[in-house]
């Protein structure tokens, strides 16, 4: 993700691909009937593996505790991560989870980081920077997002693989994250089971699983809903349970991270290539929070 896709969404401008329907299997739907939340995910540290949840809270800003920390290059000051694997190796060999559930309005609990060798460290322990630097092979620090007090956003790098349909090919670019945060573009990422099913049909050899795409919320749609159904949600409001209301702001452009190995999932450039060929490299959508509240697996989802 990067380049003009980031600029358009960050400025609230709906990019051209947000309104284009590219999948012939898909027909627009005015309402999600019988949809429900089947997956909730939180990623305490940007680019590391996160934690699957049964329930959480969403504030006016964020799913509580999501992407509140990042690894920062101590020399350049840039945010490190899986978007530049040639420089940083595989961030998916690291996992982050809170030692207890974070709560809205309370101090964030300590984060437990599991390293590639299986050893675990915590965000509050002495000499953490040295431990992480040794594991990553570069001098780094673990940094907490500062929030709205920041004057400018952090900078990160992204490698664009040589895949037709991306904004850039076989090069590294830089982009600025939204001020005071470690999010790429928006605070909530949502995708549907219909999209995963469509990608699997288009590229049966690939292993399309939710964890490749790192969403916060996965919605199971009605079996009659087929294709990249989220494309039609842009500009509309999604109601989840009795409290949470999200405004869908734009598509989620995908990057090299979707192709990387993690756990038993193999490296596979075909994952990104399929999204580029059939949905302009978008999988899922981004959202802003209109109304926060509790969110749980099984919550009913409707589209206004």
Short mmCIF file of C-alpha atoms in Angstrom, two decimals:
data_model
loop_
_atom_site.label_atom_id
_atom_site.label_comp_id
_atom_site.label_asym_id
_atom_site.label_seq_id
_atom_site.Cartn_x
_atom_site.Cartn_y
_atom_site.Cartn_z
CA UNK A 1 0.00 0.00 0.00
CA UNK A 2 1.33 3.40 -0.80
CA UNK A 3 1.59 6.02 -3.51
CA UNK A 4 -1.51 7.75 -4.76
CA UNK A 5 -3.83 5.17 -3.17
CA UNK A 6 -2.73 6.39 0.24
CA UNK A 7 -3.00 10.05 -0.73
CA UNK A 8 -6.53 9.73 -2.08
CA UNK A 9 -7.95 7.87 0.88
CA UNK A 10 -6.11 9.95 3.48
CA UNK A 11 -7.64 13.11 2.00
CA UNK A 12 -11.13 11.61 1.97
CA UNK A 13 -11.26 11.47 -1.83
CA UNK A 14 -12.84 8.35 -3.24
CA UNK A 15 -10.33 6.86 -5.69
CA UNK A 16 -11.49 5.64 -9.05
CA UNK A 17 -11.17 2.00 -8.10
CA UNK A 18 -13.53 2.54 -5.16
CA UNK A 19 -16.50 2.82 -7.48
CA UNK A 20 -15.51 0.37 -10.20
CA UNK A 21 -16.97 -3.10 -10.33
CA UNK A 22 -14.36 -5.46 -11.76
CA UNK A 23 -15.65 -8.92 -10.96
CA UNK A 24 -18.31 -10.24 -13.34
CA UNK A 25 -19.58 -12.71 -10.73
CA UNK A 26 -20.67 -9.86 -8.49
CA UNK A 27 -24.01 -8.08 -8.49
CA UNK A 28 -24.67 -5.07 -6.23
CA UNK A 29 -26.71 -5.56 -3.07
CA UNK A 30 -28.56 -2.90 -1.11
CA UNK A 31 -28.40 -4.71 2.21
CA UNK A 32 -26.47 -7.43 3.95
CA UNK A 33 -29.13 -9.89 5.03
CA UNK A 34 -28.17 -12.31 7.76
CA UNK A 35 -24.54 -11.26 7.86
CA UNK A 36 -22.62 -11.81 11.08
CA UNK A 37 -19.21 -11.25 12.59
CA UNK A 38 -17.19 -14.47 12.34
CA UNK A 39 -13.74 -13.08 13.02
CA UNK A 40 -12.18 -10.36 15.22
CA UNK A 41 -8.47 -9.59 15.14
CA UNK A 42 -6.15 -7.19 16.94
CA UNK A 43 -2.51 -6.50 16.12
CA UNK A 44 -0.79 -4.81 19.08
CA UNK A 45 2.48 -4.27 17.19
CA UNK A 46 2.40 -3.13 13.57
CA UNK A 47 3.41 -5.86 11.09
CA UNK A 48 3.70 -8.63 13.69
CA UNK A 49 1.20 -11.46 13.99
CA UNK A 50 -1.63 -10.54 16.34
CA UNK A 51 -4.39 -12.15 18.36
CA UNK A 52 -7.81 -13.50 17.43
CA UNK A 53 -10.58 -12.33 19.76
CA UNK A 54 -14.06 -13.34 20.82
CA UNK A 55 -15.00 -9.80 21.83
CA UNK A 56 -13.54 -6.32 22.01
CA UNK A 57 -14.43 -2.63 22.15
CA UNK A 58 -14.33 -0.03 19.44
CA UNK A 59 -13.88 3.59 20.45
CA UNK A 60 -14.41 6.64 18.25
CA UNK A 61 -10.81 6.17 17.10
CA UNK A 62 -9.86 2.50 17.02
CA UNK A 63 -10.49 -1.10 17.95
CA UNK A 64 -9.01 -0.90 21.43
CA UNK A 65 -5.31 -1.79 21.49
CA UNK A 66 -4.91 -2.24 17.75
CA UNK A 67 -1.55 -1.22 16.23
CA UNK A 68 -0.60 0.87 19.23
CA UNK A 69 3.08 -0.07 18.95
CA UNK A 70 5.63 -0.29 16.17
CA UNK A 71 9.25 -1.22 15.69
CA UNK A 72 11.25 1.85 14.64
CA UNK A 73 14.67 1.90 12.99
CA UNK A 74 16.91 3.67 15.50
CA UNK A 75 19.14 5.05 12.72
CA UNK A 76 16.59 6.35 10.19
CA UNK A 77 13.58 6.87 12.47
CA UNK A 78 11.38 5.04 9.95
CA UNK A 79 8.76 2.50 10.97
CA UNK A 80 10.00 -1.03 10.27
CA UNK A 81 7.77 -3.79 9.04
CA UNK A 82 6.74 -6.59 6.74
CA UNK A 83 6.11 -4.24 3.82
CA UNK A 84 9.86 -4.22 3.14
CA UNK A 85 10.87 -7.86 3.66
CA UNK A 86 14.16 -7.53 1.77
CA UNK A 87 15.34 -5.15 4.50
CA UNK A 88 13.62 -6.56 7.57
CA UNK A 89 13.15 -10.26 6.94
CA UNK A 90 9.86 -11.83 7.90
CA UNK A 91 8.04 -9.87 10.62
CA UNK A 92 5.50 -12.69 10.65
CA UNK A 93 8.00 -14.73 12.64
CA UNK A 94 7.11 -12.44 15.56
CA UNK A 95 3.82 -12.47 17.45
CA UNK A 96 2.38 -9.82 19.79
CA UNK A 97 -0.44 -10.14 22.31
CA UNK A 98 -1.52 -8.21 25.40
CA UNK A 99 -1.01 -9.99 28.70
CA UNK A 100 -4.59 -9.02 29.58
CA UNK A 101 -7.41 -7.50 27.50
CA UNK A 102 -7.05 -3.73 27.02
CA UNK A 103 -10.02 -1.57 27.97
CA UNK A 104 -11.20 1.73 26.56
CA UNK A 105 -10.14 4.66 28.71
CA UNK A 106 -7.60 2.64 30.70
CA UNK A 107 -3.85 2.38 30.48
CA UNK A 108 -2.76 -0.19 27.95
CA UNK A 109 -1.54 -3.45 29.49
CA UNK A 110 1.90 -4.88 28.80
CA UNK A 111 2.48 -6.56 25.43
CA UNK A 112 4.09 -9.99 25.24
CA UNK A 113 6.31 -10.45 22.18
CA UNK A 114 7.14 -13.96 21.02
CA UNK A 115 10.41 -14.01 19.06
CA UNK A 116 11.30 -16.25 16.11
CA UNK A 117 13.30 -18.55 18.42
CA UNK A 118 10.23 -19.10 20.61
CA UNK A 119 11.42 -17.00 23.53
CA UNK A 120 9.04 -14.36 24.87
CA UNK A 121 9.77 -10.84 26.11
CA UNK A 122 7.51 -8.06 27.37
CA UNK A 123 7.21 -4.43 26.39
CA UNK A 124 8.18 -3.24 29.88
CA UNK A 125 11.27 -5.33 30.48
CA UNK A 126 14.83 -3.91 30.62
CA UNK A 127 17.06 -4.08 27.56
CA UNK A 128 14.14 -4.76 25.24
CA UNK A 129 15.67 -2.68 22.45
CA UNK A 130 18.85 -4.74 22.51
CA UNK A 131 16.89 -8.00 22.40
CA UNK A 132 14.76 -6.86 19.45
CA UNK A 133 17.79 -5.42 17.65
CA UNK A 134 19.57 -8.76 17.87
CA UNK A 135 16.49 -10.62 16.59
CA UNK A 136 16.07 -8.26 13.64
CA UNK A 137 19.73 -7.67 12.82
CA UNK A 138 19.38 -3.87 13.02
CA UNK A 139 19.28 -1.32 15.81
CA UNK A 140 15.61 -0.77 16.66
CA UNK A 141 13.27 0.37 19.42
CA UNK A 142 9.66 -0.44 20.32
CA UNK A 143 7.62 2.78 20.18
CA UNK A 144 4.09 3.62 21.35
CA UNK A 145 1.79 5.65 19.09
CA UNK A 146 1.60 9.21 20.38
CA UNK A 147 -1.90 10.12 19.29
CA UNK A 148 -3.24 13.46 18.13
CA UNK A 149 -0.46 15.52 19.74
CA UNK A 150 1.96 14.69 16.95
CA UNK A 151 2.69 17.36 14.36
CA UNK A 152 3.44 14.94 11.54
CA UNK A 153 3.08 11.27 10.72
CA UNK A 154 5.74 8.60 10.93
CA UNK A 155 7.40 7.43 7.71
CA UNK A 156 7.57 3.85 6.47
CA UNK A 157 8.96 2.01 3.46
CA UNK A 158 7.25 -0.43 1.14
CA UNK A 159 8.62 -2.86 -1.42
CA UNK A 160 6.40 -3.31 -4.47
CA UNK A 161 6.86 -6.74 -6.08
CA UNK A 162 6.96 -7.14 -9.83
CA UNK A 163 3.22 -7.80 -10.23
CA UNK A 164 1.21 -6.33 -13.08
CA UNK A 165 -1.56 -4.01 -11.90
CA UNK A 166 0.26 -2.42 -8.94
CA UNK A 167 1.03 1.30 -8.81
CA UNK A 168 4.77 0.51 -8.81
CA UNK A 169 6.80 -2.58 -9.71
CA UNK A 170 10.02 -3.96 -8.23
CA UNK A 171 10.89 -0.82 -6.30
CA UNK A 172 10.78 0.64 -2.79
CA UNK A 173 8.73 3.72 -1.96
CA UNK A 174 8.09 5.74 1.19
CA UNK A 175 4.83 7.01 2.62
CA UNK A 176 3.66 8.92 5.66
CA UNK A 177 1.32 7.24 8.13
CA UNK A 178 -1.68 9.20 9.48
CA UNK A 179 -0.52 11.61 12.17
CA UNK A 180 0.02 10.12 15.60
CA UNK A 181 -0.80 6.54 14.54
CA UNK A 182 0.73 3.39 13.14
CA UNK A 183 -2.17 2.68 10.78
CA UNK A 184 -1.61 2.58 7.03
CA UNK A 185 -4.74 4.54 6.12
CA UNK A 186 -7.76 4.04 8.33
CA UNK A 187 -8.53 2.72 11.81
CA UNK A 188 -10.66 -0.32 10.93
CA UNK A 189 -10.21 -2.93 8.20
CA UNK A 190 -13.18 -5.12 7.31
CA UNK A 191 -13.57 -7.96 4.82
CA UNK A 192 -16.17 -10.59 3.97
CA UNK A 193 -16.18 -14.34 3.50
CA UNK A 194 -17.62 -13.75 0.03
CA UNK A 195 -14.37 -12.07 -1.02
CA UNK A 196 -12.24 -14.93 0.30
CA UNK A 197 -14.48 -17.43 -1.48
CA UNK A 198 -14.21 -15.52 -4.77
CA UNK A 199 -10.41 -15.35 -4.57
CA UNK A 200 -10.24 -19.09 -3.90
CA UNK A 201 -12.37 -19.77 -6.96
CA UNK A 202 -10.15 -17.56 -9.13
CA UNK A 203 -6.89 -19.16 -7.97
CA UNK A 204 -7.59 -22.62 -6.52
CA UNK A 205 -3.89 -23.39 -6.12
CA UNK A 206 -3.47 -20.54 -3.64
CA UNK A 207 -4.21 -20.72 0.07
CA UNK A 208 -6.45 -17.73 0.68
CA UNK A 209 -6.92 -17.41 4.41
CA UNK A 210 -8.03 -14.44 6.48
CA UNK A 211 -4.69 -14.16 8.27
CA UNK A 212 -2.94 -13.26 5.03
CA UNK A 213 -5.00 -10.05 4.86
CA UNK A 214 -4.89 -8.96 8.53
CA UNK A 215 -8.42 -7.53 8.90
CA UNK A 216 -9.97 -6.43 12.18
CA UNK A 217 -13.46 -7.69 11.35
CA UNK A 218 -14.53 -10.59 9.16
CA UNK A 219 -18.19 -10.69 8.11
CA UNK A 220 -19.90 -13.86 6.93
CA UNK A 221 -22.31 -12.83 4.20
CA UNK A 222 -25.37 -14.63 2.89
CA UNK A 223 -24.52 -17.46 0.46
CA UNK A 224 -26.36 -15.55 -2.26
CA UNK A 225 -23.85 -12.70 -1.91
CA UNK A 226 -21.00 -13.51 -4.27
CA UNK A 227 -17.91 -11.72 -5.48
CA UNK A 228 -16.15 -8.72 -3.98
CA UNK A 229 -19.30 -7.49 -2.26
CA UNK A 230 -17.51 -4.86 -0.11
CA UNK A 231 -16.90 -2.76 -3.23
CA UNK A 232 -20.56 -1.71 -3.05
CA UNK A 233 -20.33 -0.74 0.61
CA UNK A 234 -18.05 2.25 0.07
CA UNK A 235 -19.69 5.46 1.27
CA UNK A 236 -22.30 3.58 3.29
CA UNK A 237 -22.78 2.69 6.96
CA UNK A 238 -22.36 -0.76 8.45
CA UNK A 239 -24.21 -1.52 11.71
CA UNK A 240 -22.67 -4.21 13.90
CA UNK A 241 -24.67 -5.45 16.88
CA UNK A 242 -26.56 -2.88 18.88
CA UNK A 243 -23.86 -0.21 19.19
CA UNK A 244 -21.09 -0.12 16.59
CA UNK A 245 -21.57 1.91 13.42
CA UNK A 246 -18.83 2.16 10.78
CA UNK A 247 -18.62 4.31 7.66
CA UNK A 248 -16.92 2.46 4.82
CA UNK A 249 -14.40 4.92 3.36
CA UNK A 250 -12.61 3.07 0.58
CA UNK A 251 -11.04 -0.13 -0.70
CA UNK A 252 -8.04 -1.72 0.99
CA UNK A 253 -5.17 -1.90 -1.51
CA UNK A 254 -2.97 -4.94 -0.94
CA UNK A 255 0.79 -5.25 -0.82
CA UNK A 256 3.66 -7.74 -0.63
CA UNK A 257 2.60 -8.76 2.90
CA UNK A 258 -0.17 -10.94 1.48
CA UNK A 259 2.42 -13.05 -0.34
CA UNK A 260 4.72 -13.76 2.61
CA UNK A 261 4.91 -17.06 4.49
CA UNK A 262 3.43 -17.20 7.97
CA UNK A 263 3.04 -20.33 10.03
CA UNK A 264 2.03 -23.10 7.63
CA UNK A 265 1.10 -20.68 4.83
CA UNK A 266 3.69 -20.68 2.03
CA UNK A 267 5.14 -17.74 0.15
CA UNK A 268 2.91 -17.17 -2.87
CA UNK A 269 3.04 -14.19 -5.23
CA UNK A 270 -0.12 -15.54 -6.86
CA UNK A 271 -2.17 -14.27 -3.90
CA UNK A 272 -1.42 -10.63 -4.74
CA UNK A 273 -1.43 -11.27 -8.48
CA UNK A 274 -4.99 -12.64 -8.31
CA UNK A 275 -6.23 -9.57 -6.42
CA UNK A 276 -4.46 -7.30 -8.92
CA UNK A 277 -5.92 -9.09 -11.95
CA UNK A 278 -9.49 -9.28 -10.71
CA UNK A 279 -10.09 -6.44 -8.22
CA UNK A 280 -7.44 -3.78 -8.88
CA UNK A 281 -5.28 -5.22 -6.06
CA UNK A 282 -7.96 -4.46 -3.45
CA UNK A 283 -9.18 -6.96 -0.85
CA UNK A 284 -11.62 -5.73 1.78
CA UNK A 285 -12.43 -2.17 2.77
CA UNK A 286 -11.38 0.50 5.25
CA UNK A 287 -13.76 2.19 7.68
CA UNK A 288 -13.99 5.07 10.11
CA UNK A 289 -15.94 4.85 13.34
CA UNK A 290 -19.27 6.68 13.57
CA UNK A 291 -20.31 5.11 16.89
CA UNK A 292 -18.22 2.87 19.12
CA UNK A 293 -19.18 0.16 21.56
CA UNK A 294 -18.83 -3.53 22.24
CA UNK A 295 -18.32 -5.93 19.35
CA UNK A 296 -18.49 -9.72 19.54
CA UNK A 297 -18.24 -12.73 17.30
CA UNK A 298 -21.78 -13.57 16.23
CA UNK A 299 -23.00 -9.95 16.16
CA UNK A 300 -25.52 -9.31 13.39
CA UNK A 301 -24.31 -7.05 10.55
CA UNK A 302 -26.52 -4.89 8.36
CA UNK A 303 -25.75 -2.30 5.70
CA UNK A 304 -27.70 0.95 5.63
#
